[in-house]
Amino acid sequence: MGRPGSAAERVEQKQRAGMRAAELVADGMTVGLGSGSTAEQFVRALGQRAAAGARFRCVASSGRTTALAREVGLEIVELDGPLDLAIDGADAIERDTLRAIKGLGGALTREKLVALAARTFVLIADDSKLTPTLAERPDLPAPIEVLTFGWQLTRQRLAAFGEPTLRERDGAPFVTDNGNLILDLYHADLAQPELLAETLNGVPGVVAHGLFLGIASSAIIASEDGVLELTATPSG
Ligand code: 5RP
């Protein structure tokens, strides 16, 4: 993890990561757009390229990203086939493997669909998101999107693997763009995230979880020292 910077420095780093990522997008590509404050910097940078004459077809991973993309002049299309490239932020990124935790913004299911549809998936972040291993971020939950139907039973089942906590916003349950709920699974065993991911995939009521394992091929990390590009090495 990098040293704690000021909020303004973090914004500037997210901007630099977003701008570098926009350079990866070739004219005519179909591109997946992530969600969150870092992904939004990428969307803005891509909008500048579109304003300068480049043309992209974009699939957005949230309503918020859709609105921003349209505002900056990007064409939004349905997710109906493979994407050339997708770019997204993350909440934690393992330095070597680029295994990531995503979903603190609540868009994890669409983000995962977009990431898995992409021939190349690139993470962008400031260096506060980097960690030697995911297990070294016990402060972070594994966000899990669950169906509202029977969610208390789903929470009971998930309690075997950690402390599932219903995410709330403004005193009410947080509802995703898909009309579902989020259970944030605290204190899960992240030493072998593949095992946890497989377990979570088998729990009835779970729509998707925020463990993005083996999906990102590279990461663009901005710090006070500049912009670093990391390539994933296989885990295990
Ligand atoms: C949203 C996400 C975001 O990518 C993640 O929360 C990072 O957001 P930010 O760039 O604002 O820190 O997974 O579901």
Coordinates of C-alpha atoms and ligand atoms in Angstrom, one line a residue:
M1 CA 0.0 0.0 0.0
G2 CA 1.3 3.5 -0.8
R3 CA 1.6 6.2 1.8
P4 CA -1.7 7.9 2.7
G5 CA -1.9 10.9 0.3
S6 CA -4.3 13.8 0.5
A7 CA -7.7 13.5 -1.1
A8 CA -6.6 15.9 -3.9
E9 CA -3.5 13.8 -4.6
R10 CA -5.7 10.6 -4.8
V11 CA -8.0 12.3 -7.3
E12 CA -5.0 13.4 -9.4
Q13 CA -3.7 9.8 -9.3
K14 CA -7.0 8.4 -10.4
Q15 CA -7.0 10.9 -13.2
R16 CA -3.6 9.8 -14.4
A17 CA -4.5 6.1 -14.2
G18 CA -7.7 6.8 -16.2
M19 CA -5.9 8.8 -18.8
R20 CA -3.3 6.1 -19.3
A21 CA -6.0 3.5 -19.6
A22 CA -7.8 5.6 -22.3
E23 CA -4.6 5.4 -24.4
L24 CA -5.1 1.6 -24.6
V25 CA -8.4 2.0 -26.4
A26 CA -8.0 1.9 -30.2
D27 CA -10.4 3.7 -32.5
G28 CA -13.4 1.5 -33.3
M29 CA -13.1 -0.8 -30.2
T30 CA -16.0 -2.0 -28.2
V31 CA -15.0 -1.2 -24.6
G32 CA -16.3 -2.1 -21.1
L33 CA -16.6 0.7 -18.7
G34 CA -16.3 0.0 -15.0
S35 CA -17.9 1.9 -12.1
G36 CA -16.6 4.0 -9.3
S37 CA -14.5 7.2 -9.0
T38 CA -11.4 5.8 -10.8
A39 CA -13.4 4.2 -13.6
E40 CA -15.2 7.6 -14.0
Q41 CA -11.8 9.3 -14.6
F42 CA -11.3 6.7 -17.4
V43 CA -14.7 7.5 -18.9
R44 CA -14.0 11.2 -18.8
A45 CA -10.6 10.6 -20.6
L46 CA -12.3 8.4 -23.2
G47 CA -14.9 11.1 -23.7
Q48 CA -12.1 13.6 -24.5
R49 CA -10.8 11.2 -27.2
A50 CA -14.3 10.8 -28.6
A51 CA -14.7 14.6 -28.7
A52 CA -11.4 14.7 -30.7
G53 CA -13.0 12.4 -33.3
A54 CA -12.3 8.8 -32.2
R55 CA -15.3 6.4 -32.1
F56 CA -15.9 3.7 -29.5
R57 CA -18.9 1.5 -28.7
C58 CA -19.1 1.3 -24.9
V59 CA -20.8 -1.1 -22.5
A60 CA -21.4 0.5 -19.1
S61 CA -21.4 -1.5 -15.8
S62 CA -23.8 0.7 -13.9
G63 CA -26.5 3.2 -14.3
R64 CA -24.2 5.9 -13.0
T65 CA -21.5 5.1 -15.5
T66 CA -24.1 5.0 -18.3
A67 CA -25.2 8.5 -17.4
L68 CA -21.7 9.9 -17.2
A69 CA -20.6 8.1 -20.5
R70 CA -23.6 9.7 -22.3
E71 CA -22.8 13.1 -20.8
V72 CA -19.3 13.0 -22.2
G73 CA -20.5 11.9 -25.6
L74 CA -19.8 8.1 -25.6
E75 CA -22.0 5.7 -27.4
I76 CA -23.6 3.1 -25.1
V77 CA -24.5 -0.3 -26.4
E78 CA -25.9 -3.5 -24.9
L79 CA -23.6 -6.3 -23.7
D80 CA -24.4 -8.7 -26.5
G81 CA -21.0 -10.2 -27.3
P82 CA -17.3 -10.0 -26.6
L83 CA -15.6 -6.8 -25.7
D84 CA -12.2 -5.8 -27.0
L85 CA -11.2 -4.3 -23.7
A86 CA -12.6 -3.5 -20.3
I87 CA -11.2 -1.1 -17.7
D88 CA -12.4 -0.9 -14.1
G89 CA -11.3 0.2 -10.7
A90 CA -11.0 -2.0 -7.6
D91 CA -11.1 -1.9 -3.8
A92 CA -8.0 -4.0 -3.3
I93 CA -5.5 -5.5 -5.8
E94 CA -3.0 -8.2 -5.0
R95 CA 0.3 -6.9 -6.3
D96 CA 1.6 -10.0 -8.1
T97 CA -1.5 -12.0 -9.2
L98 CA -3.8 -9.0 -9.7
R99 CA -6.5 -10.9 -7.9
A100 CA -8.9 -8.2 -6.8
I101 CA -11.8 -7.3 -4.4
K102 CA -14.5 -5.2 -6.0
G103 CA -18.0 -4.1 -5.2
L104 CA -17.8 -1.5 -2.5
G105 CA -19.6 0.7 -5.0
G106 CA -22.3 -2.0 -5.4
A107 CA -21.9 -2.6 -9.1
L108 CA -20.0 -5.9 -8.9
T109 CA -22.4 -8.2 -10.8
R110 CA -22.5 -6.1 -14.0
E111 CA -18.8 -5.3 -13.5
K112 CA -18.0 -9.0 -13.5
L113 CA -20.1 -9.7 -16.5
V114 CA -18.3 -6.9 -18.4
A115 CA -14.9 -8.0 -17.2
L116 CA -15.5 -11.6 -18.2
A117 CA -16.8 -10.6 -21.6
A118 CA -13.5 -8.7 -22.3
R119 CA -10.6 -10.1 -24.2
T120 CA -8.5 -8.0 -22.0
F121 CA -9.4 -6.7 -18.6
V122 CA -7.3 -4.0 -17.0
L123 CA -7.6 -2.6 -13.5
I124 CA -6.9 1.0 -12.7
A125 CA -6.2 2.4 -9.3
D126 CA -4.2 4.6 -7.1
D127 CA -1.5 2.8 -5.1
S128 CA -3.6 2.8 -1.9
K129 CA -5.4 -0.2 -3.4
L130 CA -2.3 -2.4 -3.8
T131 CA -1.7 -5.1 -1.2
P132 CA 0.8 -7.9 -1.1
T133 CA -2.1 -10.4 -0.6
L134 CA -5.9 -10.0 -0.3
A135 CA -5.7 -11.6 3.2
E136 CA -3.7 -8.6 4.3
R137 CA -6.8 -6.4 4.0
P138 CA -9.0 -7.8 6.8
D139 CA -10.7 -4.4 7.0
L140 CA -12.4 -5.1 3.6
P141 CA -15.4 -7.3 3.2
A142 CA -16.1 -9.6 0.3
P143 CA -19.2 -7.9 -1.2
I144 CA -21.8 -10.3 -2.3
E145 CA -24.9 -9.4 -4.3
V146 CA -27.9 -11.6 -3.3
L147 CA -31.5 -11.9 -4.3
T148 CA -34.0 -10.1 -2.1
F149 CA -36.1 -13.3 -2.0
G150 CA -35.0 -15.2 1.0
W151 CA -32.1 -13.0 1.7
Q152 CA -32.2 -13.7 5.5
L153 CA -31.7 -17.4 4.7
T154 CA -28.9 -16.6 2.3
R155 CA -27.3 -14.5 5.1
Q156 CA -27.6 -17.4 7.5
R157 CA -25.9 -19.7 5.0
L158 CA -23.1 -17.2 4.4
A159 CA -22.5 -16.9 8.1
A160 CA -20.6 -20.2 7.9
F161 CA -17.9 -18.3 6.0
G162 CA -17.7 -14.9 7.8
E163 CA -19.9 -12.1 9.1
P164 CA -22.4 -11.2 6.4
T165 CA -23.7 -7.7 7.0
L166 CA -26.6 -6.1 5.1
R167 CA -25.3 -3.0 3.3
E168 CA -27.3 0.1 4.0
R169 CA -27.5 3.5 2.6
D170 CA -29.2 6.4 4.3
G171 CA -30.7 4.0 6.9
A172 CA -32.3 1.7 4.3
P173 CA -31.0 -1.4 2.6
F174 CA -28.8 -0.6 -0.4
V175 CA -30.5 -1.8 -3.6
T176 CA -28.3 -2.6 -6.6
D177 CA -29.0 -1.6 -10.2
N178 CA -30.4 -5.1 -10.6
G179 CA -32.9 -4.7 -7.7
N180 CA -30.9 -7.0 -5.4
L181 CA -29.2 -6.5 -2.0
I182 CA -25.6 -6.6 -0.9
L183 CA -24.3 -8.6 1.9
D184 CA -20.7 -7.6 2.9
L185 CA -18.9 -10.6 4.1
Y186 CA -16.5 -9.5 6.8
H187 CA -13.7 -11.7 8.3
A188 CA -13.9 -14.3 5.6
D189 CA -10.8 -16.5 5.0
L190 CA -9.0 -14.8 2.1
A191 CA -5.9 -16.8 2.3
Q192 CA -7.1 -19.0 -0.6
P193 CA -9.6 -16.8 -2.3
E194 CA -10.3 -19.3 -5.1
L195 CA -11.7 -21.7 -2.4
L196 CA -13.9 -19.0 -1.0
A197 CA -15.1 -17.9 -4.4
E198 CA -16.1 -21.5 -5.3
T199 CA -17.9 -21.8 -2.1
L200 CA -19.8 -18.6 -2.5
N201 CA -20.8 -19.5 -6.1
G202 CA -22.6 -22.5 -4.7
V203 CA -24.7 -20.7 -2.1
P204 CA -28.3 -20.4 -3.2
G205 CA -29.4 -16.8 -3.5
V206 CA -26.0 -15.5 -4.3
V207 CA -26.0 -13.6 -7.6
A208 CA -22.3 -12.7 -7.7
H209 CA -19.4 -11.9 -5.4
G210 CA -16.7 -9.3 -5.6
L211 CA -13.8 -11.7 -5.8
F212 CA -12.3 -11.1 -9.2
L213 CA -9.7 -13.8 -9.6
G214 CA -7.6 -14.5 -12.6
I215 CA -9.6 -12.0 -14.7
A216 CA -7.3 -8.9 -14.9
S217 CA -4.2 -9.3 -17.1
S218 CA -2.7 -6.0 -16.1
A219 CA -3.1 -3.1 -13.8
I220 CA -2.3 0.6 -14.2
I221 CA -1.4 2.0 -10.8
A222 CA -0.8 5.7 -10.2
S223 CA 1.3 6.9 -7.2
E224 CA 3.1 10.0 -6.2
D225 CA 6.1 8.6 -8.2
G226 CA 4.3 8.2 -11.5
V227 CA 2.2 5.5 -13.3
L228 CA 3.2 1.9 -13.0
E229 CA 2.0 -0.9 -15.2
L230 CA 1.8 -4.4 -13.6
T231 CA 1.2 -7.7 -15.3
A232 CA -0.5 -10.6 -13.6
T233 CA 1.6 -13.6 -12.7
P234 CA -0.4 -16.8 -12.2
S235 CA -1.5 -17.4 -8.6
G236 CA -0.7 -20.6 -6.6
Ligands
5RP1 C1 -17.8 -0.7 -7.7 C2 -16.4 -1.1 -7.7 C3 -15.3 -0.1 -7.8 O1 -14.6 -0.4 -8.9 C4 -14.5 0.0 -6.6 O2 -15.4 0.2 -5.5 C5 -13.4 1.1 -6.7 O3 -14.1 2.3 -6.6 P1 -13.2 3.7 -6.5 O4 -12.5 3.8 -7.8 O5 -14.2 4.7 -6.3 O6 -12.3 3.5 -5.3 O7 -16.0 -2.2 -7.6 O8 -18.7 -1.8 -7.5

